[in-house]
C-alpha positions as CSV (number, residue, x, y, z in Angstrom):
1,M,0.0,0.0,0.0
2,K,1.4,3.4,-0.9
3,R,0.7,6.8,0.6
4,L,0.1,9.6,-1.8
5,K,2.5,12.5,-1.9
6,K,2.9,15.6,-4.0
7,N,5.6,16.2,-6.5
8,S,7.8,19.3,-6.7
9,R,4.9,21.2,-8.1
10,G,2.7,20.3,-5.1
11,L,0.6,17.9,-7.2
12,W,0.0,14.2,-7.1
13,P,2.1,12.2,-9.5
14,G,1.0,11.0,-12.9
15,K,3.9,8.8,-14.0
16,E,6.2,9.9,-11.2
17,K,7.5,7.3,-8.6
18,W,5.5,6.9,-5.3
19,N,6.9,7.8,-1.9
20,C,7.7,4.3,-0.6
21,Q,8.2,5.6,2.9
22,G,4.7,7.1,3.0
23,E,6.1,10.6,3.9
24,K,4.1,13.7,3.5
25,I,5.6,16.6,1.5
26,K,4.4,20.1,2.4
27,Q,2.2,21.8,-0.1
28,K,3.6,24.7,-2.0
29,E,2.1,28.1,-1.3
30,K,0.9,28.1,-4.8
31,D,-0.4,25.2,-6.9
32,H,1.0,25.5,-10.4
33,I,-1.8,23.9,-12.3
34,G,-1.6,23.3,-16.0
35,E,2.0,24.5,-16.4
36,Q,2.5,22.4,-19.5
37,Q,0.3,23.2,-22.5
38,K,0.6,20.8,-25.5
39,T,1.5,22.4,-28.8
40,E,-0.9,20.9,-31.3
41,H,-2.6,21.7,-34.6
42,S,-4.0,25.3,-34.7
43,T,-7.6,23.9,-34.4
44,H,-6.7,22.8,-30.9
45,S,-4.7,25.8,-29.8
46,E,-7.4,27.0,-27.5
47,R,-7.7,23.6,-25.8
48,K,-8.4,23.8,-22.0
49,R,-5.5,23.1,-19.7
50,R,-5.5,20.0,-17.5
51,D,-4.1,19.8,-14.0
52,S,-2.5,16.7,-12.6
53,F,-5.8,15.2,-11.5
54,G,-7.0,15.2,-15.0
55,M,-9.6,17.9,-14.1
56,F,-10.3,20.9,-16.2
57,D,-10.2,24.6,-15.2
58,G,-13.4,26.6,-15.2
59,Y,-16.0,23.8,-15.0
60,D,-14.8,20.4,-13.9
61,S,-15.9,18.5,-16.9
62,C,-14.4,17.0,-20.0
63,S,-13.2,18.8,-23.1
64,E,-13.7,17.8,-26.7
65,D,-10.4,16.0,-27.1
66,T,-10.8,14.0,-23.9
67,S,-14.3,13.1,-24.7
68,S,-13.3,11.5,-28.0
69,S,-10.4,9.7,-26.4
70,S,-12.6,8.3,-23.6
71,S,-15.3,7.3,-26.0
72,S,-12.8,5.3,-28.0
73,D,-12.1,3.2,-25.0
74,E,-15.8,2.2,-24.8
75,S,-16.5,1.2,-28.4
76,E,-14.7,0.5,-31.6
77,E,-17.3,2.4,-33.6
78,E,-17.6,6.1,-34.0
79,V,-19.9,7.7,-31.5
80,A,-23.2,8.9,-33.1
81,P,-24.1,12.5,-32.6
82,L,-26.6,13.3,-29.8
83,P,-30.1,14.4,-30.8
84,S,-30.4,18.1,-31.3
85,S,-33.4,18.1,-28.9
86,L,-31.2,17.5,-25.9
87,P,-30.4,20.5,-23.7
88,I,-27.1,22.3,-24.5
89,I,-24.9,23.8,-21.8
90,K,-22.3,26.3,-22.7
91,N,-19.3,26.8,-20.4
92,N,-16.2,28.9,-21.1
93,G,-16.7,28.7,-24.8
94,Q,-17.1,24.9,-24.8
95,V,-20.4,23.2,-25.7
96,Y,-21.6,20.1,-23.9
97,T,-24.7,18.1,-24.5
98,Y,-26.4,16.1,-21.6
99,P,-29.0,13.4,-22.1
100,D,-32.0,14.0,-19.9
101,G,-34.2,11.3,-18.3
102,K,-35.0,8.7,-20.9
103,S,-33.5,10.5,-23.9
104,G,-30.2,9.0,-24.9
105,M,-30.4,6.1,-22.5
106,A,-30.3,2.4,-23.4
107,T,-30.8,-1.0,-21.6
108,C,-28.4,-3.9,-22.2
109,E,-30.3,-6.9,-23.5
110,M,-27.9,-9.3,-21.7
111,C,-27.5,-8.0,-18.2
112,G,-30.2,-5.3,-17.9
113,M,-27.7,-2.5,-17.1
114,V,-29.0,1.0,-18.0
115,G,-26.6,3.6,-19.3
116,V,-25.9,6.3,-21.8
117,R,-26.8,5.0,-25.2
118,D,-23.8,6.4,-27.0
119,A,-21.4,4.5,-24.6
120,F,-23.0,1.2,-25.5
121,Y,-21.4,-1.4,-27.7
122,S,-22.1,-2.1,-31.4
123,K,-24.0,0.0,-33.9
124,T,-27.4,-1.2,-32.6
125,K,-26.4,-0.2,-29.0
126,R,-28.0,-3.4,-27.7
127,F,-25.3,-4.3,-25.3
128,C,-23.3,-2.4,-22.7
129,S,-20.0,-4.2,-23.4
130,V,-18.2,-6.6,-25.7
131,S,-18.6,-9.2,-22.9
132,C,-22.4,-9.0,-22.9
133,S,-22.5,-9.1,-26.7
134,R,-20.5,-12.3,-26.9
135,S,-22.3,-13.9,-24.0
136,Y,-25.6,-13.2,-25.6
137,S,-24.5,-14.9,-28.8
138,S,-23.1,-17.9,-27.1
139,N,-26.2,-18.3,-24.9
140,S,-29.0,-17.5,-27.4
141,K,-31.6,-19.5,-25.7
142,K,-33.8,-17.2,-23.7
143,A,-34.5,-19.8,-21.1
144,S,-30.8,-20.1,-20.3
145,I,-30.4,-16.4,-20.0
146,L,-33.4,-16.0,-17.8
147,A,-32.2,-18.8,-15.5
148,R,-28.8,-17.1,-15.1
149,L,-30.3,-13.6,-14.4
150,Q,-32.6,-15.2,-11.8
151,G,-29.7,-16.9,-10.1
152,K,-31.2,-20.4,-10.5
153,P,-28.8,-23.3,-10.0
154,P,-27.7,-24.9,-13.3
155,T,-28.8,-28.3,-14.4
156,K,-26.6,-31.3,-14.1
157,K,-25.0,-30.7,-17.5
158,A,-25.0,-26.9,-17.3
159,K,-21.7,-25.3,-18.2
160,V,-20.0,-22.5,-16.2
161,L,-20.3,-19.2,-18.0
162,Q,-17.0,-17.6,-18.8
163,K,-18.2,-14.0,-18.7
164,Q,-18.1,-11.2,-16.2
165,P,-20.9,-11.8,-13.8
166,L,-23.6,-9.3,-13.0
167,V,-22.5,-8.1,-9.6
168,A,-20.6,-5.0,-10.9
169,K,-23.3,-4.2,-13.4
170,L,-26.0,-4.5,-10.9
171,A,-24.2,-2.1,-8.6
172,A,-23.8,0.3,-11.5
173,Y,-27.5,0.0,-12.2
174,A,-28.3,0.7,-8.5
175,Q,-26.3,3.9,-8.7
176,Y,-28.2,4.9,-11.8
177,Q,-31.5,4.4,-10.0
178,A,-30.3,6.6,-7.2
179,T,-29.6,9.5,-9.6
180,L,-33.2,9.4,-10.9
181,Q,-34.8,9.8,-7.4
182,S,-35.3,13.5,-7.9
183,Q,-37.2,13.0,-11.1
184,A,-41.0,12.9,-11.1
185,K,-41.1,9.8,-13.2
186,T,-38.5,7.2,-12.4
187,K,-37.7,4.2,-14.5
188,S,-38.9,1.0,-13.1
189,A,-36.2,-1.3,-11.8
190,V,-35.2,-4.4,-13.7
191,S,-36.8,-7.3,-12.0
192,L,-34.0,-9.7,-11.2
193,E,-33.8,-12.5,-8.6
194,G,-30.1,-12.5,-9.0
195,F,-27.8,-12.6,-5.9
196,S,-25.7,-9.6,-4.9
197,W,-23.0,-10.0,-2.3
198,G,-23.1,-6.3,-1.5
199,N,-26.8,-6.3,-0.7
200,Y,-26.5,-9.6,1.2
201,I,-23.8,-8.3,3.4
202,N,-25.3,-4.9,4.0
203,S,-28.7,-6.1,4.8
204,N,-27.5,-8.6,7.4
205,S,-24.3,-6.8,8.7
206,F,-22.2,-9.8,7.7
207,I,-18.4,-9.9,7.6
208,A,-16.4,-11.8,5.0
209,A,-13.1,-13.7,5.3
210,P,-10.2,-11.5,4.2
211,V,-8.4,-12.4,1.0
212,T,-5.2,-13.2,2.9
213,C,-6.9,-16.3,4.3
214,F,-6.8,-17.9,0.8
215,K,-3.2,-18.4,-0.2
216,H,-4.2,-20.3,-3.4
217,A,-6.6,-17.5,-4.6
218,P,-5.6,-14.6,-6.8
219,M,-3.7,-11.9,-4.8
220,G,-3.9,-14.2,-1.7
221,T,-0.2,-13.8,-1.0
222,C,0.2,-10.2,-2.1
223,W,-2.9,-8.5,-1.0
224,G,-0.9,-6.1,1.2
225,D,-2.7,-3.7,3.6
226,I,-5.7,-2.8,1.5
227,S,-8.2,-1.7,4.0
228,E,-10.8,0.9,4.8
229,N,-10.1,4.5,3.8
230,V,-7.9,3.5,0.9
231,R,-8.6,5.9,-2.0
232,V,-9.0,4.8,-5.6
233,E,-10.1,6.2,-8.9
234,V,-13.3,4.8,-10.3
235,P,-15.9,5.6,-13.0
236,N,-18.3,8.3,-12.0
237,T,-21.8,7.0,-12.6
238,D,-23.4,10.1,-11.1
239,C,-22.8,12.1,-14.2
240,S,-24.8,13.0,-17.3
241,L,-21.8,13.3,-19.7
242,P,-21.9,11.1,-22.7
243,T,-18.4,9.9,-22.1
244,K,-16.7,7.8,-19.4
245,V,-15.3,10.0,-16.6
246,F,-13.8,9.2,-13.2
247,W,-13.7,10.4,-9.7
248,I,-12.0,9.6,-6.4
249,A,-13.7,7.2,-4.0
250,G,-12.7,5.7,-0.6
251,I,-13.2,2.2,0.7
252,V,-15.9,2.2,3.4
253,K,-16.0,-1.6,3.9
254,L,-14.2,-4.6,2.6
255,A,-15.7,-8.0,1.9
256,G,-13.2,-10.3,0.3
257,Y,-12.4,-8.9,-3.1
258,N,-15.5,-6.6,-2.9
259,A,-15.3,-3.1,-1.5
260,L,-18.1,-0.7,-0.6
261,L,-17.0,2.6,-2.0
262,R,-18.1,6.2,-1.4
263,Y,-17.3,9.1,-3.7
264,E,-15.0,11.7,-2.2
265,G,-17.0,14.7,-1.1
266,F,-20.1,12.8,0.2
267,E,-18.8,12.8,3.7
268,S,-21.3,10.8,5.8
269,D,-23.9,10.6,3.0
270,S,-24.2,7.0,1.9
271,S,-26.9,7.5,-0.6
272,L,-24.7,6.7,-3.6
273,D,-22.4,4.1,-2.0
274,F,-21.8,1.2,-4.2
275,W,-20.1,-2.2,-4.2
276,C,-17.4,-3.2,-6.7
277,N,-14.7,-5.8,-7.1
278,I,-11.4,-4.1,-6.1
279,C,-9.6,-6.3,-8.6
280,G,-11.8,-5.1,-11.5
281,S,-10.5,-3.4,-14.5
282,D,-12.1,-0.1,-13.7
283,I,-10.4,0.3,-10.3
284,H,-7.2,2.3,-10.4
285,P,-4.8,3.9,-7.9
286,V,-4.9,7.7,-7.4
287,G,-2.8,9.3,-10.2
288,W,-3.9,6.9,-12.9
289,C,-6.2,9.4,-14.5
290,A,-3.4,12.0,-14.7
291,A,-1.1,9.5,-16.2
292,S,-3.7,8.2,-18.7
293,G,-5.2,11.5,-19.7
294,K,-8.6,10.6,-18.3
295,P,-10.9,13.3,-16.8
296,L,-11.8,13.5,-13.1
297,V,-15.3,14.9,-12.8
298,P,-17.1,15.4,-9.4
299,P,-20.5,13.6,-9.1
300,R,-23.5,15.7,-10.1
301,T,-25.1,15.3,-6.7
302,I,-22.3,17.2,-4.9
303,Q,-20.8,19.4,-7.6
304,H,-22.4,22.5,-6.1
305,K,-20.7,21.9,-2.7
306,Y,-17.3,23.3,-3.6
307,T,-16.1,26.0,-6.1
308,N,-12.5,24.8,-6.1
309,W,-12.5,21.0,-6.4
310,K,-8.7,21.0,-7.0
311,A,-8.0,22.5,-3.6
312,F,-10.5,20.1,-2.0
313,L,-8.7,17.1,-3.4
314,V,-5.3,18.4,-2.5
315,K,-6.5,18.7,1.1
316,R,-8.3,15.3,1.3
317,L,-5.7,13.2,-0.5
318,T,-2.5,14.4,1.1
319,G,-1.1,11.5,3.1
320,A,-4.0,9.2,2.1
321,K,-3.3,5.6,1.0
322,T,-4.0,4.2,-2.4
323,L,-3.4,1.0,-4.4
324,P,0.1,0.2,-5.4
325,P,0.9,1.4,-9.0
326,D,1.4,-2.2,-10.1
327,F,-1.8,-3.6,-8.5
328,S,-3.5,-4.4,-11.8
329,Q,-0.4,-6.1,-13.0
330,K,-0.2,-8.3,-9.9
331,V,-3.9,-9.2,-10.3
332,S,-3.2,-10.3,-13.9
333,E,-0.2,-12.3,-13.0
334,S,-1.9,-14.1,-10.1
335,M,-4.6,-15.2,-12.5
336,Q,-2.2,-17.1,-14.8
337,Y,-2.6,-20.8,-14.3
338,P,0.0,-23.5,-15.4
339,F,-2.6,-26.1,-16.2
340,K,-3.8,-26.0,-19.8
341,P,-6.5,-27.8,-21.8
342,S,-5.5,-31.2,-23.3
343,M,-3.2,-32.1,-20.4
344,R,-3.6,-35.6,-19.1
345,V,-3.8,-36.4,-15.3
346,E,-4.7,-39.2,-13.0
347,V,-7.8,-38.4,-10.9
348,V,-10.0,-40.4,-8.5
349,D,-12.7,-42.5,-10.1
350,K,-15.9,-40.9,-8.9
351,T,-17.7,-44.3,-9.2
352,H,-15.0,-46.3,-7.4
353,L,-13.2,-44.3,-4.8
354,C,-10.5,-46.9,-4.4
355,R,-9.0,-46.3,-7.8
356,T,-7.8,-43.6,-10.2
357,R,-8.4,-43.0,-13.9
358,V,-6.9,-41.0,-16.7
359,A,-8.7,-37.7,-17.4
360,I,-8.1,-34.8,-19.8
361,V,-8.2,-31.1,-18.8
362,E,-11.1,-29.7,-20.7
363,S,-11.1,-26.2,-19.3
364,V,-9.5,-24.0,-16.6
365,I,-11.5,-21.3,-14.8
366,G,-9.9,-19.5,-11.9
367,G,-7.6,-22.5,-11.3
368,R,-10.5,-24.9,-11.2
369,L,-10.2,-27.8,-13.7
370,R,-13.0,-29.5,-15.6
371,L,-11.6,-32.9,-16.2
372,V,-13.2,-35.3,-18.7
373,Y,-12.4,-39.0,-18.2
374,E,-10.4,-40.2,-21.2
375,E,-12.9,-42.9,-22.2
376,S,-15.8,-40.5,-22.4
377,E,-16.6,-40.2,-26.0
378,D,-19.2,-37.4,-25.6
379,K,-17.2,-35.6,-23.0
380,T,-20.1,-35.6,-20.5
381,D,-18.4,-37.9,-17.9
382,D,-16.5,-35.2,-16.1
383,F,-15.2,-34.1,-12.7
384,W,-14.4,-30.7,-11.3
385,C,-11.5,-30.0,-8.9
386,H,-8.9,-27.3,-8.2
387,M,-5.5,-27.7,-9.7
388,Y,-4.0,-28.0,-6.2
389,S,-6.5,-30.7,-5.2
390,P,-5.0,-33.8,-3.6
391,L,-7.3,-35.9,-5.9
392,I,-5.3,-35.3,-9.0
393,H,-1.8,-36.6,-9.8
394,H,0.7,-36.9,-12.6
395,I,0.5,-39.8,-15.0
396,G,2.2,-42.8,-13.4
397,W,1.5,-41.8,-9.8
398,S,-0.8,-44.8,-9.0
399,R,1.8,-47.3,-10.2
400,S,4.6,-45.6,-8.3
401,I,2.8,-45.9,-4.9
402,G,0.8,-49.1,-5.4
403,H,-2.6,-47.4,-5.8
404,R,-5.3,-49.2,-7.7
405,F,-5.8,-47.8,-11.3
406,K,-8.3,-48.4,-14.0
407,R,-6.6,-48.9,-17.3
408,S,-8.1,-47.1,-20.2
409,D,-9.3,-48.8,-23.3
410,I,-7.5,-46.2,-25.2
411,T,-4.0,-47.6,-25.7
412,K,-2.7,-44.6,-27.6
413,K,-2.8,-40.9,-26.6
414,Q,-5.0,-38.9,-28.8
415,D,-3.5,-36.2,-30.9
416,G,-2.8,-33.0,-29.0
417,H,-3.1,-34.6,-25.5
418,F,0.1,-34.6,-23.4
419,D,1.0,-35.6,-19.9
420,T,1.0,-32.9,-17.3
421,P,4.5,-32.2,-15.9
422,P,4.8,-33.6,-12.3
423,H,6.1,-30.4,-10.8
424,L,2.7,-28.7,-11.4
425,F,0.9,-30.8,-8.8
426,A,0.5,-30.0,-5.1
427,K,3.4,-31.4,-3.1
428,V,2.9,-33.5,0.0
429,K,5.1,-33.5,3.0
430,E,7.8,-36.1,2.9
431,V,7.6,-38.7,5.7
432,D,10.0,-41.4,7.1
433,Q,8.4,-44.8,7.0
434,S,11.5,-46.6,8.2
435,G,10.7,-46.3,11.9
436,E,7.5,-46.6,13.7
437,W,4.7,-46.3,11.1
438,Y,1.1,-47.0,10.3
439,K,0.2,-50.7,9.9
440,E,-2.8,-52.5,8.4
441,G,-5.6,-52.9,10.9
442,M,-4.8,-49.9,13.1
443,K,-7.8,-47.9,14.2
444,L,-8.2,-44.1,13.9
445,E,-10.9,-41.5,13.3
446,A,-11.5,-40.0,9.8
447,I,-13.7,-37.7,8.0
448,D,-16.1,-39.7,5.8
449,P,-15.6,-38.7,2.2
450,L,-19.1,-39.7,1.4
451,N,-20.6,-37.7,4.3
452,L,-18.4,-34.8,5.1
453,S,-20.4,-33.8,8.1
454,A,-19.3,-36.9,10.0
455,I,-16.1,-38.1,11.6
456,C,-16.2,-41.9,11.8
457,V,-14.5,-44.9,13.3
458,A,-12.1,-46.1,10.6
459,T,-9.4,-48.7,9.9
460,I,-6.2,-48.6,7.9
461,R,-6.7,-51.2,5.2
462,K,-3.5,-50.8,3.2
463,V,-0.2,-48.9,3.6
464,L,1.0,-47.5,0.3
465,A,4.4,-45.9,-0.6
466,D,5.3,-42.3,-0.1
467,G,3.1,-42.0,3.0
468,F,-0.3,-42.8,1.4
469,L,-2.9,-44.9,3.2
470,M,-6.0,-46.7,2.1
471,I,-8.7,-46.3,4.8
472,G,-12.2,-47.8,5.2
473,I,-15.1,-46.8,7.4
474,D,-15.9,-49.5,10.0
475,G,-19.2,-51.3,9.6
476,S,-19.9,-49.8,6.1
477,E,-17.2,-51.2,3.8
478,A,-18.0,-53.0,0.6
479,A,-16.8,-56.6,0.4
480,D,-14.4,-55.8,-2.5
481,G,-13.0,-52.7,-0.9
482,S,-14.3,-50.5,-3.7
483,D,-15.2,-47.8,-1.2
484,W,-11.8,-47.5,0.5
485,F,-10.3,-44.1,0.1
486,C,-6.8,-42.6,0.0
487,Y,-5.5,-40.2,2.5
488,H,-1.9,-39.1,3.0
489,A,-0.4,-39.7,6.4
490,T,-0.1,-35.9,6.9
491,S,-3.7,-35.3,5.9
492,P,-5.7,-33.1,8.3
493,S,-8.7,-35.4,7.6
494,I,-7.5,-38.2,9.8
495,F,-7.3,-38.1,13.6
496,P,-6.0,-40.3,16.5
497,V,-8.3,-42.3,18.6
498,G,-10.1,-40.1,21.1
499,F,-9.8,-36.9,19.1
500,C,-13.6,-36.4,18.9
501,E,-14.1,-37.0,22.6
502,I,-11.4,-34.6,23.6
503,N,-12.8,-31.9,21.3
504,M,-16.5,-32.6,22.2
505,I,-17.4,-33.9,18.8
506,E,-19.9,-36.7,18.3
507,L,-18.1,-39.6,16.8
508,T,-20.1,-41.7,14.3
509,P,-19.9,-45.4,15.5
510,P,-19.7,-48.3,13.1
511,R,-23.1,-49.2,11.5
512,G,-24.9,-51.8,13.5
513,Y,-22.8,-51.3,16.7
514,T,-25.2,-51.5,19.6
515,K,-23.1,-50.7,22.6
516,L,-23.9,-47.0,22.9
517,P,-22.5,-44.6,23.8
518,F,-19.5,-45.7,21.9
519,K,-16.3,-46.2,23.9
520,W,-13.0,-46.7,22.2
521,F,-11.5,-48.8,25.0
522,D,-14.3,-51.3,24.7
523,Y,-14.3,-51.3,20.9
524,L,-10.5,-51.9,20.7
525,R,-10.8,-54.8,23.1
526,E,-13.7,-56.4,21.3
527,T,-12.1,-56.2,17.9
528,G,-8.6,-57.1,19.1
529,S,-7.2,-53.9,17.5
530,I,-4.7,-51.3,18.4
531,A,-4.9,-47.5,17.9
532,A,-2.6,-45.7,15.5
533,P,0.2,-43.9,17.4
534,V,-0.8,-40.3,18.1
535,K,2.7,-39.0,17.2
536,L,2.2,-40.0,13.6
537,F,-0.7,-37.6,12.9
538,N,-0.4,-34.0,11.6
539,K,-0.5,-31.5,14.4
540,D,0.4,-28.3,12.5
541,V,-2.1,-25.5,12.9
542,P,-1.4,-22.4,10.8
543,N,-2.5,-18.9,11.7
544,H,-5.3,-19.0,9.1
545,G,-7.2,-15.9,10.1
546,F,-10.7,-17.4,9.8
547,R,-13.4,-16.4,12.4
548,V,-16.8,-17.9,13.2
549,G,-19.5,-16.1,11.1
550,M,-17.3,-15.1,8.2
551,K,-18.7,-15.3,4.7
552,L,-17.0,-16.9,1.8
553,E,-17.5,-18.8,-1.4
554,A,-17.1,-22.6,-1.1
555,V,-17.2,-25.6,-3.3
556,D,-20.0,-28.1,-2.6
557,L,-17.7,-31.1,-2.4
558,M,-20.7,-33.4,-2.9
559,E,-21.3,-31.6,-6.2
560,P,-17.9,-30.2,-7.0
561,R,-18.9,-28.2,-10.0
562,L,-20.9,-25.9,-7.8
563,V,-19.4,-22.9,-5.8
564,C,-21.9,-21.6,-3.2
565,V,-22.5,-18.8,-0.8
566,A,-21.2,-20.2,2.5
567,T,-20.5,-19.4,6.2
568,V,-17.9,-20.5,8.7
569,T,-19.9,-21.8,11.6
570,R,-17.3,-23.5,13.8
571,I,-13.5,-23.5,14.0
572,I,-11.4,-26.1,15.8
573,H,-7.7,-25.9,15.3
574,R,-7.3,-25.9,11.5
575,L,-10.7,-27.4,10.7
576,L,-13.6,-25.3,9.5
577,R,-17.3,-26.2,9.6
578,I,-18.7,-24.8,6.4
579,H,-22.5,-24.1,6.2
580,F,-24.1,-23.5,2.8
581,D,-26.5,-20.5,3.3
582,G,-30.1,-21.4,2.7
583,W,-29.6,-25.2,3.3
584,E,-30.1,-27.3,6.4
585,E,-27.2,-28.1,8.7
586,E,-27.1,-31.7,7.5
587,Y,-25.4,-30.5,4.3
588,D,-22.6,-28.8,6.2
589,Q,-19.1,-30.0,5.4
590,W,-15.8,-30.1,7.4
591,V,-13.0,-28.5,5.4
592,D,-9.4,-27.7,6.1
593,C,-8.4,-24.0,6.5
594,E,-6.0,-24.4,3.6
595,S,-8.4,-26.2,1.3
596,P,-8.2,-25.0,-2.4
597,D,-12.0,-25.3,-2.5
598,L,-12.5,-22.2,-0.4
599,Y,-12.5,-18.7,-1.9
600,P,-12.9,-15.1,-0.9
601,V,-16.2,-13.3,-1.5
602,G,-16.1,-12.0,-5.1
603,W,-14.0,-14.8,-6.4
604,C,-16.7,-16.0,-8.8
605,Q,-17.2,-12.5,-10.1
606,L,-13.4,-12.0,-10.6
607,T,-12.9,-15.3,-12.4
608,G,-16.1,-15.6,-14.3
609,Y,-17.3,-18.7,-12.5
610,Q,-21.0,-19.1,-11.7
611,L,-21.9,-18.6,-8.1
612,Q,-24.8,-20.5,-6.5
613,P,-26.9,-18.1,-4.3
614,P,-28.5,-19.1,-1.0
615,A,-31.5,-21.3,-1.6
616,P,-34.8,-19.6,-0.7
617,Q,-37.3,-21.4,1.5
618,T,-39.4,-22.4,-1.5
619,S,-36.4,-23.6,-3.4
620,R,-35.2,-25.7,-0.4
621,E,-38.5,-27.4,-0.2
622,S,-38.8,-28.1,-4.0
623,Q,-35.2,-29.1,-4.5
624,S,-34.9,-31.3,-1.4
625,G,-36.1,-34.1,-3.7
626,S,-33.7,-33.3,-6.6
627,S,-30.0,-32.4,-6.6
628,K,-29.6,-32.0,-2.8
629,Q,-31.5,-35.2,-2.3
630,K,-28.4,-36.9,-3.6
631,K,-26.5,-35.4,-0.7
632,K,-29.0,-36.8,1.7
633,A,-28.9,-40.2,0.1
634,K,-25.1,-40.2,0.5
635,S,-25.3,-39.0,4.1
636,Q,-27.8,-41.7,4.9
637,Q,-25.2,-44.3,4.0
638,Y,-24.0,-44.1,7.5
639,K,-27.1,-42.9,9.3
640,G,-29.8,-44.9,7.5
641,H,-30.5,-48.6,7.4
642,K,-28.0,-49.8,4.9
643,K,-24.6,-49.1,3.4
644,M,-24.4,-48.6,-0.4
645,T,-21.3,-48.6,-2.5
646,P,-20.9,-45.6,-4.9
647,L,-21.9,-47.9,-7.8
648,Q,-25.0,-49.0,-6.0
649,L,-25.8,-45.5,-5.0
650,K,-25.4,-44.4,-8.6
651,E,-27.9,-47.1,-9.8
652,E,-30.4,-46.1,-7.1
653,L,-30.5,-42.4,-8.1
654,L,-33.9,-41.9,-9.8
655,D,-32.7,-39.3,-12.3
656,G,-29.9,-41.6,-13.5
657,E,-27.2,-38.9,-13.0
658,E,-23.8,-40.0,-12.1
659,Y,-22.5,-39.9,-8.6
660,S,-20.2,-37.1,-7.9
661,F,-17.4,-38.0,-5.4
662,L,-16.6,-35.5,-2.7
663,Q,-13.3,-33.9,-3.0
664,G,-12.6,-34.7,0.6
665,A,-12.0,-38.4,-0.2
666,S,-8.3,-38.0,-0.4
667,D,-7.9,-34.4,0.5
668,Q,-5.0,-33.6,2.8
669,E,-6.3,-30.0,2.9
670,S,-10.0,-29.9,2.2
671,N,-10.8,-31.5,5.5
672,G,-8.7,-30.1,8.2
673,S,-7.6,-31.4,11.5
674,A,-10.0,-29.3,13.5
675,N,-12.8,-30.6,15.6
676,Y,-16.4,-30.6,14.7
677,Y,-19.7,-30.9,16.4
678,I,-21.9,-33.3,14.4
679,K,-25.5,-33.3,15.4
680,Q,-26.6,-36.9,15.6
681,E,-29.7,-37.8,13.7
682,P,-32.2,-40.1,15.4
């Protein structure tokens, strides 16, 4: 984070270097504004001077040359002239036209954003941006568009949209609505059932987990001290100019990547506060406008408050913090991912947890991979996971450690497919298996990968190489071991005997075990087993920064293509209890604090991934028998009357959809070593 300072002329820098020490430089007695006048063609010799803010003398607005340059950034086509019927305002010899009310306004057919017609994209002015134009073309079915605007969850085979989500545009639209409050006839709001993080947080006074809690997310390791009161330059939406202009705004509240901003000069007036993604392309450090030749124009609502806006900004911005000058570059670099389409990997077989299969990277969105199993001819047999997930490995991994592997019928790699370099995968901690180590038959406690809300009595069934273990849930194992799952010895998803009791967690006993309440001493004696040594388990607890009640975006590991609005409801050591807003507690999941399946608020908007909003009451009731019913069916494997293997479960699903394996199955991070309170079902 950098503090603003003035240069030798008493002004903020345009392309000058920042004061790294954050020192204040005393203001000169006189502000030499507009010392440099550009010598251009005679037709522009009377051009108005710009100060270092990009503001213009006389009236703080934009001149003809700046208007044209700003317009060119918005559209590739030439801006059409405004209708002659619009009011004309003359100021210091310059003529400006302002659209009034409905005149000159347009509504985007893709996202519903309302704005100045001349700033819209294409000759027909049907869309507000290139993104909306392309998205409309690729999603021409009106039903698909309507479903997205209403925030409805996608169908099983719905594809994630790779377009800028609506949050920023909805915020811009809300600002536009506020500017029309003084008019007698206001434009009716666009009826959307879409979800807005800003409204959700404001209306409930929620707090969000800071970006620094997510080391795997963009900017997670270089977020710096971005906090409240940081100043930025943002588009000024409270303005009737036909071109894109900017103004200074301060951060009022942070929620992940999202920031609640207030235009400079509004003081305690929050009427035009708006939310935006701080990593968005329209957010810039103070001084960017001066360096880029963009105009700074005060909002129309407050432009009467001061006669000398230059002096006002000099006073307010001296010593203030702003974004680092290379912030946008860091954002771009942090969103470059090494995994590419057509790469081959080994990934867990979602129908048989005990083995892996070869899959092809079909697409990469925000570091999340859509993997298509190699034998899938129509590319519908897929699986979603993060590139740092412990469920994916390099080709040859299974053979190297002795893990079961399903050989593909495809004996030769298809053209264009290539093996992923081993160094791109998440590294596991090296262990020494030469001394005291895990042995087959040892008992422990483990998070059930088919029911992530439960910690169960478990047994080590096989010891593999490089510290990997095959584990089964007592009393619920298939005869052929097809539901064994792989955890690394350092996984935060396995715990020593007695862990739940010490941390006041209800341990799920083996199915059919009648001696309740369950006592480990009695069970070990009855089964003739020994407990795995406590010293072999992972006891590292990082300073993760999560707090109970924090909001975030989390993958539903029972349906890993979905990223949902979620809340941290309990923290024990490094283990987080994740609740999906709008759903019952039985769908909660235990996840490790360093899981790559947790993201800051605003991650979906930043990456273009589709966010699943909280389920309303009516949706919960109607969908309890559909997609979420699969979750319940899975959870009942250990709470109901019988145990089903993944293959049996797949056959019993009424809709015939394939079973989606929880990422927690072999996740050394997704399910941490914290403790959890699991409410026992009768």
